[in-house]
Coordinates of C-alpha atoms and ligand atoms in Angstrom, one line a residue:
M1 CA -14.0 22.7 -118.5
S2 CA -11.7 25.9 -118.8
A3 CA -8.4 26.0 -117.2
L4 CA -8.7 26.0 -113.5
H5 CA -6.6 27.5 -110.9
V6 CA -5.3 26.0 -107.7
S7 CA -3.4 26.9 -104.7
F8 CA -2.1 25.0 -101.8
E9 CA -1.7 25.9 -98.0
F10 CA 1.1 24.3 -95.8
F11 CA 1.9 24.7 -92.1
P12 CA 5.7 25.0 -91.1
P13 CA 6.8 21.8 -90.0
K14 CA 8.2 21.1 -86.4
T15 CA 10.4 18.2 -86.7
D16 CA 12.8 16.8 -89.3
K17 CA 10.5 14.1 -90.1
M18 CA 7.5 16.6 -90.7
Q19 CA 10.1 18.8 -92.7
E20 CA 10.6 15.6 -95.0
T21 CA 6.9 15.1 -95.3
L22 CA 6.3 18.7 -96.3
W23 CA 9.2 18.7 -98.8
S24 CA 8.0 15.5 -100.6
T25 CA 4.5 17.1 -100.7
V26 CA 5.9 20.2 -102.2
E27 CA 7.8 18.2 -104.8
K28 CA 4.6 16.2 -105.7
L29 CA 2.3 19.4 -106.0
A30 CA 4.8 21.8 -107.6
P31 CA 4.4 20.4 -111.2
L32 CA 0.7 21.2 -110.9
G33 CA 1.5 24.8 -111.4
P34 CA -0.4 26.3 -108.6
D35 CA -1.1 30.1 -108.7
F36 CA 0.6 30.1 -105.2
V37 CA 1.4 28.1 -102.2
S38 CA 1.1 29.6 -98.8
V39 CA 2.5 28.8 -95.3
T40 CA 0.6 29.5 -92.2
Y41 CA 1.7 31.6 -89.2
G42 CA 1.2 30.1 -85.8
A43 CA -1.1 31.7 -82.9
G44 CA 0.8 34.7 -81.5
G45 CA 3.8 34.4 -83.9
S46 CA 4.7 31.0 -82.3
T47 CA 6.0 29.8 -85.7
R48 CA 7.6 33.0 -86.8
A49 CA 11.0 31.6 -87.5
R50 CA 9.6 28.3 -88.9
T51 CA 7.2 30.1 -91.2
H52 CA 10.1 32.3 -92.3
E53 CA 12.4 29.4 -93.0
T54 CA 9.8 27.2 -94.8
V55 CA 8.9 30.3 -97.0
A56 CA 12.6 31.0 -97.6
R57 CA 13.3 27.4 -98.6
I58 CA 10.4 27.3 -101.1
I59 CA 11.8 30.6 -102.7
R60 CA 15.2 29.1 -102.8
E61 CA 14.6 25.7 -104.1
T62 CA 11.4 26.1 -106.3
A63 CA 9.9 28.5 -108.7
L64 CA 6.7 28.4 -107.0
P65 CA 5.0 31.7 -106.1
V66 CA 4.8 31.8 -102.3
A67 CA 2.5 33.7 -99.8
A68 CA 3.4 34.1 -96.1
H69 CA 0.6 34.3 -93.6
L70 CA 1.0 36.9 -91.0
T71 CA -1.2 37.8 -88.0
C72 CA -1.7 40.7 -85.7
V73 CA -1.7 38.7 -82.4
A74 CA 0.2 39.7 -79.3
A75 CA 2.7 42.0 -81.3
T76 CA 3.2 45.8 -81.7
R77 CA 3.0 47.4 -85.1
E78 CA 6.8 47.7 -85.1
E79 CA 7.2 44.0 -84.6
V80 CA 4.7 43.1 -87.2
D81 CA 6.3 45.6 -89.5
A82 CA 9.9 44.1 -88.9
V83 CA 8.3 40.6 -90.0
V84 CA 6.8 42.3 -93.1
K85 CA 10.3 43.9 -94.0
E86 CA 12.0 40.6 -93.4
Y87 CA 9.5 38.7 -95.8
W88 CA 10.1 41.5 -98.4
V89 CA 13.9 41.1 -98.3
A90 CA 13.5 37.3 -98.3
G91 CA 11.7 37.8 -101.7
V92 CA 8.2 37.3 -100.6
K93 CA 5.8 39.4 -102.5
H94 CA 2.5 38.1 -101.2
I95 CA 1.1 38.0 -97.7
V96 CA -2.2 36.4 -96.3
A97 CA -3.0 39.3 -93.9
L98 CA -4.9 38.0 -90.9
R99 CA -5.9 39.3 -87.6
G100 CA -5.4 35.8 -85.9
D101 CA -7.3 34.3 -83.0
P102 CA -7.0 35.2 -79.3
P103 CA -4.1 33.6 -77.3
G104 CA -6.6 31.4 -75.5
G105 CA -7.9 30.1 -79.0
P106 CA -10.9 31.1 -81.2
G107 CA -13.9 31.5 -79.0
D108 CA -12.2 33.7 -76.5
P109 CA -12.8 37.5 -76.8
Y110 CA -10.3 39.1 -79.2
E111 CA -8.3 41.9 -77.5
P112 CA -5.9 43.7 -80.0
H113 CA -2.6 44.4 -78.6
P114 CA -2.5 48.2 -77.5
G115 CA 0.3 49.0 -79.8
G116 CA -0.7 46.6 -82.4
Y117 CA -2.7 46.4 -85.6
A118 CA -6.4 45.8 -84.5
N119 CA -7.4 43.6 -87.6
A120 CA -6.6 42.2 -90.9
A121 CA -7.6 45.5 -92.6
E122 CA -5.1 47.4 -90.5
L123 CA -2.4 44.8 -91.1
A124 CA -3.0 44.8 -95.0
A125 CA -2.7 48.6 -95.0
G126 CA 0.4 48.6 -92.9
A127 CA 2.0 45.9 -95.1
R128 CA 1.2 47.8 -98.3
K129 CA 2.7 51.0 -96.8
I130 CA 6.0 49.1 -96.5
A131 CA 6.1 47.6 -100.1
P132 CA 3.8 46.8 -102.8
F133 CA 2.7 43.3 -101.6
E134 CA 0.0 41.2 -103.2
I135 CA -2.6 40.8 -100.3
T136 CA -4.8 37.8 -99.8
V137 CA -7.3 37.8 -96.9
G138 CA -9.5 35.5 -95.1
C139 CA -13.4 35.5 -95.6
Y140 CA -16.3 33.7 -93.8
P141 CA -19.3 32.4 -95.8
E142 CA -21.2 31.6 -92.5
K143 CA -19.8 34.9 -91.0
H144 CA -16.9 35.2 -88.5
P145 CA -18.1 34.4 -85.1
D146 CA -17.0 37.9 -84.0
S147 CA -19.3 39.6 -86.4
P148 CA -22.8 40.6 -85.4
S149 CA -24.1 39.8 -88.8
L150 CA -23.2 38.6 -92.3
A151 CA -23.6 42.2 -93.7
A152 CA -21.3 43.6 -91.0
D153 CA -18.8 40.8 -92.0
I154 CA -19.0 41.8 -95.5
D155 CA -18.5 45.4 -94.7
H156 CA -15.3 44.4 -93.0
L157 CA -14.2 42.4 -96.0
K158 CA -14.7 45.6 -98.0
R159 CA -12.4 47.4 -95.4
K160 CA -9.8 44.7 -96.2
I161 CA -10.3 45.3 -99.9
D162 CA -10.1 49.1 -99.6
A163 CA -6.7 48.4 -97.6
G164 CA -5.4 46.5 -100.5
A165 CA -6.6 42.9 -100.6
T166 CA -7.1 41.5 -104.0
R167 CA -8.2 38.0 -103.2
A168 CA -10.2 36.4 -100.4
V169 CA -9.8 32.8 -99.3
T170 CA -12.9 31.2 -97.3
Q171 CA -13.0 29.4 -94.2
F172 CA -13.6 25.8 -94.7
F173 CA -17.3 24.6 -95.5
Y174 CA -18.9 21.3 -96.6
D175 CA -22.2 22.5 -98.0
N176 CA -21.6 24.1 -101.3
T177 CA -24.8 26.0 -101.0
V178 CA -23.3 28.0 -98.1
Y179 CA -20.5 29.2 -100.4
L180 CA -22.7 30.0 -103.3
R181 CA -25.2 32.1 -101.3
Y182 CA -22.2 33.8 -99.7
L183 CA -20.7 34.7 -103.2
E184 CA -24.2 36.0 -104.3
A185 CA -24.3 38.1 -101.2
V186 CA -20.8 39.6 -101.6
R187 CA -21.3 40.2 -105.3
K188 CA -24.7 42.0 -104.5
A189 CA -22.5 44.2 -101.8
G190 CA -20.2 45.2 -104.8
V191 CA -17.3 43.0 -103.9
T192 CA -15.4 42.0 -107.2
I193 CA -12.4 40.4 -106.1
P194 CA -12.1 36.5 -106.3
I195 CA -13.5 34.6 -103.3
V196 CA -11.6 31.5 -103.4
P197 CA -13.2 28.4 -101.6
G198 CA -10.9 27.0 -98.9
L199 CA -11.3 23.2 -98.9
M200 CA -10.3 21.1 -95.9
P201 CA -10.2 17.4 -96.3
V202 CA -11.8 15.5 -93.4
T203 CA -9.2 13.7 -91.2
N204 CA -10.0 13.5 -87.6
F205 CA -13.6 14.0 -87.4
A206 CA -13.8 14.6 -83.7
G207 CA -11.0 17.4 -84.1
L208 CA -12.9 18.9 -87.1
R209 CA -16.1 19.0 -85.0
K210 CA -14.3 20.9 -82.2
M211 CA -12.8 23.4 -84.8
A212 CA -15.9 23.8 -86.6
D213 CA -17.7 24.7 -83.3
V214 CA -15.2 27.5 -82.4
C215 CA -14.9 28.8 -86.2
G216 CA -18.8 29.0 -86.7
A217 CA -18.6 26.4 -89.5
T218 CA -21.6 24.2 -89.9
L219 CA -20.9 20.5 -90.3
P220 CA -23.9 19.1 -92.5
G221 CA -25.9 16.2 -90.9
R222 CA -25.1 14.1 -93.9
L223 CA -21.4 14.7 -93.3
V224 CA -21.7 13.8 -89.5
K225 CA -23.5 10.5 -90.5
L226 CA -20.9 9.7 -93.1
F227 CA -18.1 9.9 -90.5
Q228 CA -19.9 8.3 -87.6
N229 CA -18.0 5.3 -85.8
L230 CA -14.9 5.8 -88.0
D231 CA -12.5 7.3 -85.6
A232 CA -10.7 3.9 -85.3
D233 CA -10.9 3.0 -88.8
P234 CA -8.8 5.5 -90.7
Q235 CA -8.6 3.6 -94.0
T236 CA -12.4 3.8 -94.4
R237 CA -12.4 7.3 -93.2
D238 CA -9.9 8.3 -95.7
L239 CA -11.8 6.7 -98.6
I240 CA -14.9 8.5 -97.5
S241 CA -13.0 11.7 -97.1
A242 CA -11.8 11.5 -100.6
T243 CA -15.2 10.9 -102.0
V244 CA -16.7 13.7 -100.1
A245 CA -13.9 16.2 -101.3
A246 CA -14.3 14.9 -104.8
E247 CA -18.0 15.5 -104.9
Q248 CA -17.5 19.0 -103.3
C249 CA -14.9 20.0 -105.9
L250 CA -16.6 18.6 -108.9
D251 CA -19.8 20.2 -107.8
L252 CA -18.1 23.6 -107.4
A253 CA -16.5 23.4 -110.8
E254 CA -19.8 22.8 -112.4
E255 CA -21.1 25.9 -110.5
G256 CA -18.3 28.0 -112.3
V257 CA -15.8 28.0 -109.5
D258 CA -12.3 28.3 -111.3
H259 CA -9.8 28.6 -108.3
F260 CA -9.6 26.1 -105.6
H261 CA -7.5 26.6 -102.4
F262 CA -6.6 23.4 -100.6
Y263 CA -5.8 23.2 -97.0
T264 CA -3.3 20.3 -97.5
L265 CA -2.3 19.5 -94.0
N266 CA 1.1 19.0 -95.7
R267 CA -0.2 15.9 -97.5
D268 CA 0.0 15.5 -101.2
K269 CA -2.2 12.5 -102.0
L270 CA -5.8 13.8 -101.8
A271 CA -4.9 17.3 -103.1
Y272 CA -3.1 15.8 -106.0
A273 CA -5.9 13.3 -106.8
L274 CA -8.5 16.2 -106.6
C275 CA -6.5 18.4 -109.0
H276 CA -6.3 15.5 -111.5
M277 CA -10.0 15.1 -111.3
L278 CA -10.4 18.6 -111.8
G279 CA -8.4 18.4 -115.0
V280 CA -5.2 20.1 -113.4
R281 CA -2.3 18.1 -114.6
P282 CA 1.5 18.4 -114.3
K283 CA 3.1 21.1 -116.3
P284 CA 6.8 20.2 -116.8
T285 CA 8.1 23.8 -116.5
A286 CA 6.7 24.1 -113.1
A287 CA 8.4 21.2 -111.5
V288 CA 10.7 21.8 -108.4
S289 CA 14.1 23.2 -109.8
A290 CA 17.4 21.3 -108.5
A291 CA 18.5 23.0 -105.2
Ligands
FAD1 P1 -10.4 40.1 -89.4 O1 -11.2 40.0 -90.8 O2 -9.8 41.3 -89.2 O3 -11.6 40.2 -88.4 C1 -12.4 39.0 -88.0 C2 -13.8 39.5 -88.0 O4 -14.0 40.2 -86.8 C3 -14.4 40.1 -89.1 O5 -14.9 39.2 -90.0 C4 -15.3 41.0 -88.6 O6 -16.6 40.5 -88.6 C5 -14.9 41.3 -87.2 N1 -14.0 42.8 -87.2 C6 -12.8 42.9 -86.8 N2 -12.5 44.1 -87.0 C7 -13.6 44.8 -87.2 C8 -13.9 46.3 -87.2 N3 -13.0 47.2 -87.0 N4 -15.3 46.5 -87.3 C9 -16.3 45.5 -87.4 N5 -16.0 44.3 -87.4 C10 -14.7 43.8 -87.3 N6 -4.8 32.1 -88.2 C11 -3.6 32.1 -87.8 O7 -3.3 32.2 -86.6 N7 -2.5 31.7 -88.6 C12 -2.8 31.4 -90.0 O8 -1.9 31.3 -90.8 C13 -4.3 31.6 -90.3 N8 -4.5 31.3 -91.6 C14 -6.0 31.4 -92.1 C15 -6.1 31.5 -93.6 C16 -7.4 31.5 -93.9 C17 -7.9 31.3 -95.4 C18 -8.5 31.7 -93.0 C19 -9.9 32.0 -93.6 C20 -8.2 32.0 -91.6 C21 -6.8 31.8 -91.2 N9 -6.5 32.0 -89.8 C22 -5.2 31.8 -89.4 C23 -7.6 32.2 -88.8 C24 -7.9 33.6 -88.4 O9 -6.8 34.2 -87.9 C25 -9.1 33.6 -87.7 O10 -10.3 33.4 -88.3 C26 -9.3 35.1 -87.0 O11 -10.3 35.0 -85.9 C27 -9.9 36.0 -87.9 O12 -8.8 36.7 -88.8 P2 -9.3 37.6 -90.1 O13 -8.1 37.9 -90.7 O14 -10.4 37.0 -90.6 O15 -9.8 38.8 -89.0

C-alpha cells in the first residue's frame, strides 16, 4: 500500500468540557500528520466566533495545516469578505467554501441573501480575490438535493473548480459503489482534482437516518439491518460502527483511494484506529507543539 493521506474535520466546541474533548482529540490525531484538519462553520454563521477561535488555537498551538469552513448563508458579501480577511490575518491559508443550508435546515428551499454570494462557486471566487487561499469544496456522489440531475451537479462542481477549488470532499456515503461510480462520472466530465471521500462514523442511527433523508444520502438496507434495535445499546453499536467503517476504508484503499477525510465528530478513537489499519502511523515531527 503506498502512503495514504488523511484529513480530519472538527466542529467548534460550545462548552469548556467539549473544548477539552476536542483538544485531546487534536493531540491524539496530530502525530498522524494529516494533510489538513478543518473546522466547520455553523448554520447562518452561528459559530463564527467559535470557528475562528478554534482555528486560531490550532494555528497557535500546533503545526497542523488548518482549513476554516465558511458559508454564504444570511450574510452580505461584505460580511463574508470580512470573515475571509480575518482568517487570512489569523494565518488561515485554506478555506472550505460552502453555500450552506437554508436557515430552516436542509430540505427548505435555499434563498441566497440579496447582497450575498449565491453559492459556493461565487464564494470561492470572492475569497480568491482577497488572497491566494487554497480552496476545498463539497461534492455529492448522489447529487445535491437542490440539483435537477447528477450531470447538472457535476457542472456546478466544475464552476467551483473554475473559481479556484483544488479539492472536493464528498458528502458521506456508506456504499462504496456510489462513490466509485461518481468518481468515474466526474472524471468522464473532465474533472481532475482529488475527490476525497468524506467518512462519517455511525453514532446515533436515528439521527443519521434523519440527516441522510434531508441530505439525499442513501443508507443501504444492509446498514439499516446492522443497526436495528441498537439505539439503547451504544456499546454494541460502537463495535459495529467500527467494523462497518473499517470495511469501508479498507475496501476504498483497495480500490486505489489514497486520501480519506474523517468527519471525526471531535472524537479520536475510531479515526485513529482506522488510520492505523490503513497504515497511517504517528510521525514524531507532526506532534502537537508545546503551547
Ligand atoms: P453549492 O455547491 O454552491 O450548491 C449546492 C447545489 O445546488 C449544487 O451542488 C448545485 O446542484 C446547486 N446549485 C447551486 N448554485 C447553482 C447554480 N448557480 N446553478 C446550478 N446549480 C446550482 N454546512 C455548513 O453550514 N457548515 C459547514 O461547515 C459545512 N461543511 C460541509 C463540508 C462538506 C465536505 C460538505 C460536503 C458539506 C458541508 N456543509 C456544511 C453542508 C453544505 O453547506 C450543504 O450541503 C449545502 O446545502 C450545499 O453547500 P455547497 O457548498 O455544496 O453548495
